[in-house]
Coordinates of C-alpha atoms and ligand atoms in Angstrom, one line a residue:
X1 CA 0.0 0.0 0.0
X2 CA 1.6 3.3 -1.0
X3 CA 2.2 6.0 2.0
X4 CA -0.6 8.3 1.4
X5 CA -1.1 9.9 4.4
X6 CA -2.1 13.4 5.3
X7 CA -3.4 15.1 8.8
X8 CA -6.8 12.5 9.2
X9 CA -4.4 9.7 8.1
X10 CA -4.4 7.8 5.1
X11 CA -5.6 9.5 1.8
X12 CA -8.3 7.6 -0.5
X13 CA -9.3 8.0 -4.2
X14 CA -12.3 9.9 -5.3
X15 CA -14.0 8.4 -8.4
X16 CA -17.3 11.0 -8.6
X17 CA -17.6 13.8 -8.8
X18 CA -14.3 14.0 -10.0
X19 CA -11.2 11.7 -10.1
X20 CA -8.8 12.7 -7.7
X21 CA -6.4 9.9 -6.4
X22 CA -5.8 11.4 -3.0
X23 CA -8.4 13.3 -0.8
X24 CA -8.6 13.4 3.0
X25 CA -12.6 11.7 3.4
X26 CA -12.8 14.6 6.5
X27 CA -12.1 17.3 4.2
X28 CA -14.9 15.8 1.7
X29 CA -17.5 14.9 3.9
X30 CA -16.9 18.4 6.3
X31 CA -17.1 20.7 3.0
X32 CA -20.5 19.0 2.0
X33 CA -23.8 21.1 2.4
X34 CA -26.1 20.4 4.6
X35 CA -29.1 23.3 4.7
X36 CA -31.1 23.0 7.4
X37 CA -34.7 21.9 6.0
X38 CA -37.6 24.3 6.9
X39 CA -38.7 23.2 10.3
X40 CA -35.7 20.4 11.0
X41 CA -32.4 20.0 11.4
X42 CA -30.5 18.0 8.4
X43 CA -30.7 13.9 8.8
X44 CA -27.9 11.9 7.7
X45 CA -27.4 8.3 8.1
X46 CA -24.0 6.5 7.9
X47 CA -24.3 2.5 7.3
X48 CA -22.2 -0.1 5.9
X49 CA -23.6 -3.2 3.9
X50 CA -21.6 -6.6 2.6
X51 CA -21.8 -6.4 -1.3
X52 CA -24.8 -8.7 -0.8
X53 CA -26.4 -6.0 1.1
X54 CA -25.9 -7.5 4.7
X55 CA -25.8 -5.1 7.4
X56 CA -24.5 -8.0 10.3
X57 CA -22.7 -10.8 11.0
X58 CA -23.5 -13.0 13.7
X59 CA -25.3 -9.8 14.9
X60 CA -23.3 -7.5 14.5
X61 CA -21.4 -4.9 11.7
X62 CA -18.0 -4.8 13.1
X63 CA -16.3 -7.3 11.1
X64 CA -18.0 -5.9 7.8
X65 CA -15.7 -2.5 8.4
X66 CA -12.2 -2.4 8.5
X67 CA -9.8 0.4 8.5
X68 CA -10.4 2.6 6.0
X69 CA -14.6 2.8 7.0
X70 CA -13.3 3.3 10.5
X71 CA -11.5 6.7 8.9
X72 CA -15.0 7.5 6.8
X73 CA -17.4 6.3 10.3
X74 CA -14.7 8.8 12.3
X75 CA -15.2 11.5 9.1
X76 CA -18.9 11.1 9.1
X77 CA -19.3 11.9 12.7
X78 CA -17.2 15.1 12.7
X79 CA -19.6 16.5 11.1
X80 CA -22.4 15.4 13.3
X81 CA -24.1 18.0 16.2
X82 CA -26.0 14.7 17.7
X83 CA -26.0 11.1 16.8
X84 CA -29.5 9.3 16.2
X85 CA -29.2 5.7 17.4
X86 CA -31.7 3.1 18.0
X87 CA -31.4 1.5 21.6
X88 CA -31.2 -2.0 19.9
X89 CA -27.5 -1.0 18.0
X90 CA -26.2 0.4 21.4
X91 CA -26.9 -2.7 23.1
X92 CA -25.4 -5.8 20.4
X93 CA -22.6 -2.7 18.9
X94 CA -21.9 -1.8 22.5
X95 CA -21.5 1.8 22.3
X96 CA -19.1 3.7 24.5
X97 CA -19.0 7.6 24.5
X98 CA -18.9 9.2 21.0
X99 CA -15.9 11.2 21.4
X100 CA -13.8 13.1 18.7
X101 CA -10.4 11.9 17.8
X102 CA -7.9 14.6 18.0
X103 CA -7.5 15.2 14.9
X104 CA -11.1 16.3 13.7
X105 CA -11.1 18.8 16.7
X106 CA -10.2 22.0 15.3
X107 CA -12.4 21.1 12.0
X108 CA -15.1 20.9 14.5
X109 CA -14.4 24.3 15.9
X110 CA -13.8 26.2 13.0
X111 CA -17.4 25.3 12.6
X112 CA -18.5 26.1 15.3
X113 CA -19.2 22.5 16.7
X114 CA -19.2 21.6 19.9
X115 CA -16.1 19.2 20.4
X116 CA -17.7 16.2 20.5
X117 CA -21.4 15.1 19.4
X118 CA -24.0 14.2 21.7
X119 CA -25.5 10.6 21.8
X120 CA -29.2 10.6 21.4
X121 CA -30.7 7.2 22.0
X122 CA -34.3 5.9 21.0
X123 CA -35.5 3.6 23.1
X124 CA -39.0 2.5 24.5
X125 CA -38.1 -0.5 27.4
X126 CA -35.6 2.3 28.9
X127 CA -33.0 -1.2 28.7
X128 CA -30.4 0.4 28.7
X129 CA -27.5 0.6 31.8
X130 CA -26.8 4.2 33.7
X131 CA -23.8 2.3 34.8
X132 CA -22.2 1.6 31.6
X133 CA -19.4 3.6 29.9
X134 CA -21.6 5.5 27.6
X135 CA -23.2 7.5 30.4
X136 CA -20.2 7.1 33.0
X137 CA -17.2 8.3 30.7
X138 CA -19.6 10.9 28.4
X139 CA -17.7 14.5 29.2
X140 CA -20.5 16.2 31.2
X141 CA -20.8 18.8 28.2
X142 CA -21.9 15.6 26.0
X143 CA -24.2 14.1 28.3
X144 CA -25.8 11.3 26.4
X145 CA -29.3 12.0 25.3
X146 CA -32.5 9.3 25.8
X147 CA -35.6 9.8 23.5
X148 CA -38.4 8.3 24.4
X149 CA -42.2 7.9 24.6
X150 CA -45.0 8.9 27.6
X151 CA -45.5 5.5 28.5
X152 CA -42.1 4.3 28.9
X153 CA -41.0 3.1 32.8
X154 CA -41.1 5.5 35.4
X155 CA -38.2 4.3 37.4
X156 CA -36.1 3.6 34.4
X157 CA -36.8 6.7 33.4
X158 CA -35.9 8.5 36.4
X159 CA -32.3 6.3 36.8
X160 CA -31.3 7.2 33.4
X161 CA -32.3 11.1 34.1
X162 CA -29.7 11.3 36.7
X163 CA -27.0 10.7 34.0
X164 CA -28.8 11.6 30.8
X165 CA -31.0 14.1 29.6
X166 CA -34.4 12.7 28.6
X167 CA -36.6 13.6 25.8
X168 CA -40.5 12.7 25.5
X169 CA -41.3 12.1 21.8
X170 CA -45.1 10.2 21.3
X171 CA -47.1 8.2 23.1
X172 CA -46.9 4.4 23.2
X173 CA -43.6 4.7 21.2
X174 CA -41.2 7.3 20.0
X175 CA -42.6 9.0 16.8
X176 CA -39.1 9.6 15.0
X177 CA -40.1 12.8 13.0
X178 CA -41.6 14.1 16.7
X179 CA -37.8 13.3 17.9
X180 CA -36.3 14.9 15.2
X181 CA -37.9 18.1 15.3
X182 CA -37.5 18.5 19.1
X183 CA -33.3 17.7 18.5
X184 CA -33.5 20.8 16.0
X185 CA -35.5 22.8 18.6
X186 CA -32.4 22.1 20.8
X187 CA -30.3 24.2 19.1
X188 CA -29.0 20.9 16.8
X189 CA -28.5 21.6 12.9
X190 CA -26.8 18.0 11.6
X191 CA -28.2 15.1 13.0
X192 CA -26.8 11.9 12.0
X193 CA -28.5 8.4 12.3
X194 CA -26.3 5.3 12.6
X195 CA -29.0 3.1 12.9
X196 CA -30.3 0.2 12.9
X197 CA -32.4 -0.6 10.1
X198 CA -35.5 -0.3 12.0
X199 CA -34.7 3.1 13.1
X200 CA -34.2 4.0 9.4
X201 CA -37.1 2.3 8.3
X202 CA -39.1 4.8 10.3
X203 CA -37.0 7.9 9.5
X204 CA -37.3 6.8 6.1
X205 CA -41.1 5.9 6.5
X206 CA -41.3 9.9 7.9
X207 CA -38.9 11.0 4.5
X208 CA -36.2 12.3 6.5
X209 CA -33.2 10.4 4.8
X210 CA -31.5 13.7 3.3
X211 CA -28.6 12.1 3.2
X212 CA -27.3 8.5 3.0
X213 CA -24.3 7.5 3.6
X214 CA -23.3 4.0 2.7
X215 CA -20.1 1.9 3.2
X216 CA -19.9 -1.2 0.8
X217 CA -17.6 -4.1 1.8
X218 CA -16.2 -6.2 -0.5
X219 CA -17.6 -9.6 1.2
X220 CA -20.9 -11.2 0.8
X221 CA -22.3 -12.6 4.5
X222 CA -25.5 -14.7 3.1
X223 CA -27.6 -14.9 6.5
X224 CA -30.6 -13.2 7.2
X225 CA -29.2 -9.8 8.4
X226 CA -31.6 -6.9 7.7
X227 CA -31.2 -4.5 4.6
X228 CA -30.1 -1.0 5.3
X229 CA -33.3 0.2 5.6
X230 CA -35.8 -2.2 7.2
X231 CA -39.8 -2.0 7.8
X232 CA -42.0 0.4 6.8
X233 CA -44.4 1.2 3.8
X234 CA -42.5 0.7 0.9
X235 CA -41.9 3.7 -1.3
X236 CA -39.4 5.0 -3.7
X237 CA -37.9 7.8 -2.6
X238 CA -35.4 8.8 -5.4
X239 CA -31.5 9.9 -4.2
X240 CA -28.2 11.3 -6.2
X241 CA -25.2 10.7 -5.7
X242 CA -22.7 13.5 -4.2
X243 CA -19.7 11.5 -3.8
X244 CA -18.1 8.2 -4.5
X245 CA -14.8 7.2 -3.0
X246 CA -12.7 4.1 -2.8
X247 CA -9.8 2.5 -0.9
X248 CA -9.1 -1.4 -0.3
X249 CA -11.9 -2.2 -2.5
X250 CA -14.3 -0.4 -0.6
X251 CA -16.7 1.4 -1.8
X252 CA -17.9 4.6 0.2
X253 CA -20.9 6.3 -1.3
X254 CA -22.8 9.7 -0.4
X255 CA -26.5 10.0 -1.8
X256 CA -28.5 13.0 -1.5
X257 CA -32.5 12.5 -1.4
X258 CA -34.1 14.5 -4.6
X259 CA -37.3 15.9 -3.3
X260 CA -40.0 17.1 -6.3
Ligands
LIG301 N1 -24.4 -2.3 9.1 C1 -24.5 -1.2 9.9 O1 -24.0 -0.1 9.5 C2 -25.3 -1.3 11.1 C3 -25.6 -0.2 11.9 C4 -26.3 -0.3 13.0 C5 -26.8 -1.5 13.4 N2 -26.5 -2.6 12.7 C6 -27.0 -3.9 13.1 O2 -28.4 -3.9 13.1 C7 -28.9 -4.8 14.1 C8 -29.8 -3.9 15.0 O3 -30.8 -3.3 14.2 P1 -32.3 -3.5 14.4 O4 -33.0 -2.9 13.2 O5 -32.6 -4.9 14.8 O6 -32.6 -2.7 15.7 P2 -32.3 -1.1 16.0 O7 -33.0 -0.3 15.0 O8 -30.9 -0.9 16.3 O9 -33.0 -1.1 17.5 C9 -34.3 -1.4 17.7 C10 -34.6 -0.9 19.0 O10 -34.5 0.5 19.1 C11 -35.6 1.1 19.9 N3 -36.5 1.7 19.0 C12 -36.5 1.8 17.7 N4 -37.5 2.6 17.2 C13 -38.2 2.9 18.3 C14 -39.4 3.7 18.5 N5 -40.1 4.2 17.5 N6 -39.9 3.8 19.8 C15 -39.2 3.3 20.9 N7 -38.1 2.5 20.7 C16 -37.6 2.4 19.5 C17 -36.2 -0.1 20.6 O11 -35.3 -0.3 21.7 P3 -35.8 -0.7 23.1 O12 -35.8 -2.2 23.1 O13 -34.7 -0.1 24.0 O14 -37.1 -0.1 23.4 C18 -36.0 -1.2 19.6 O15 -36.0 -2.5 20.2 C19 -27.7 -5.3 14.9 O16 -27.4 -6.5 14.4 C20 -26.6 -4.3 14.5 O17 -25.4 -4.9 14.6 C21 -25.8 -2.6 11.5

């Protein structure tokens, strides 16, 4: 592998727009646009898929990554204010605090970013441990962030309030566009989903996918691991693409919903 390495690490090779054998993914994704829909903040999702278009193995999407979508997943979330994730991925990925690497930090400022992204966490059963790392090891200006609905457990509710901040969103579960707008209302412009499927089903279901972001591995799982997207009514929604980049035979892709 040739030494292509720049300030974010190593460089990859954009194919579309434009061929250009070494950019910094950091610098791509950070320069994209993201206008703030009426009403909303921006919603972009970051996935990654086998070439089959599995989304796990043996439940989870670890092993479908490798290094270079660890740079892109570490890109991707520089540009994030809050991070959209359903309570199902933060139990089987076992999510820790979201927290910037170095090197992102002053991108992040120039901005105007806080330094690190806030976790916001959909969940319904409340199953999720105020003990753990994610709330524990959060910096207290990132405190984690639970969405949820009016009928979720009182006393879960009230453990997880002493180390997150806790949003109501719907009744007998969370209504996602409900979640979303109430994020913006917070003062939050990007918001950036990482999933699971059924999360983005719904998001998708509410036609809030302005942006998808999708990793393709070059493996094929088999197995019965959900599609990106999972549930919902199906519809076509159309998207373009904004970028395409490659490195290792990974394919990193950027689509951008087309609305009327
Ligand atoms: N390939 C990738 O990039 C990628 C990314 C993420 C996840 N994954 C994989 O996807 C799988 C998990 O995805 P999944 O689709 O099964 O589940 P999921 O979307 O991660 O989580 C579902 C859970 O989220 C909560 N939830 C979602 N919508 C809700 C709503 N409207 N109201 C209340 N709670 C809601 C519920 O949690 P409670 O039970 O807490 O109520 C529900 O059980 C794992 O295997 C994971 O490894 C892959």
């Amino acid at each position: 592998v040739a030494c292509r390495a720049g300030r974010y690490g190593p460089t990859m090779r954009m194919l579309l727009p434009t061929a250009n054998a070494d950019v910094q993914p950091a610098e791509v994704y950070g320069a994209a646009a993201r206008p703030r829909p009426e009403g909303r903040p921006w919603l972009l999702a970051n996935m990654v898929a086998s070439a089959d278009g599995g989304t796990a193995v043996d439940g989870k999407s670890g092993s479908l990554g490798g290094e270079p979508d660890r740079a892109v997943f570490f890109a991707i979330r520089a540009v994030a204010d809050v991070i959209l994730v359903a309570g199902g991925t933060v139990r089987t990925e076992g999510y820790g605090p979201a927290l910037t690497p170095e090197a992102h930090l002053p991108a992040r400022a120039a901005r105007g970013q806080a330094p690190h992204p806030r976790l916001a966490i959909v969940s319904g059963s409340l199953d999720l441990d105020p003990t753990s790392r994610l709330f524990v090891e959060s910096p207290p200006e990132s405190r984690p962030i639970i969405v949820t609905s009016a009928t979720a457990d009182a006393g879960r509710r009230a453990d997880l309030a002493a180390v997150a901040d806790v949003i109501e969103a719907g009744a007998e579960r969370v209504d996602v566009g409900e979640a979303v707008r109430q994020l913006g209302g917070l003062g939050f412009g990007i918001v950036l989903s990482e999933g699971g499927p059924s999360l983005l089903g719904q998001l998708a279901d509410a036609d809030l996918l302005d942006e998808l972001c999708l990793t393709v591995a070059p493996v094929v799982v088999a197995g019965d691991s959900r599609r990106v997207v999972h549930g919902g009514v199906p519809e076509q929604h159309d998207y373009a693409i904004g970028h395409l980049l490659t490195e290792d035979d990974v394919l990193f892709l950027r689509y951008i919903r087309q609305r009327g």
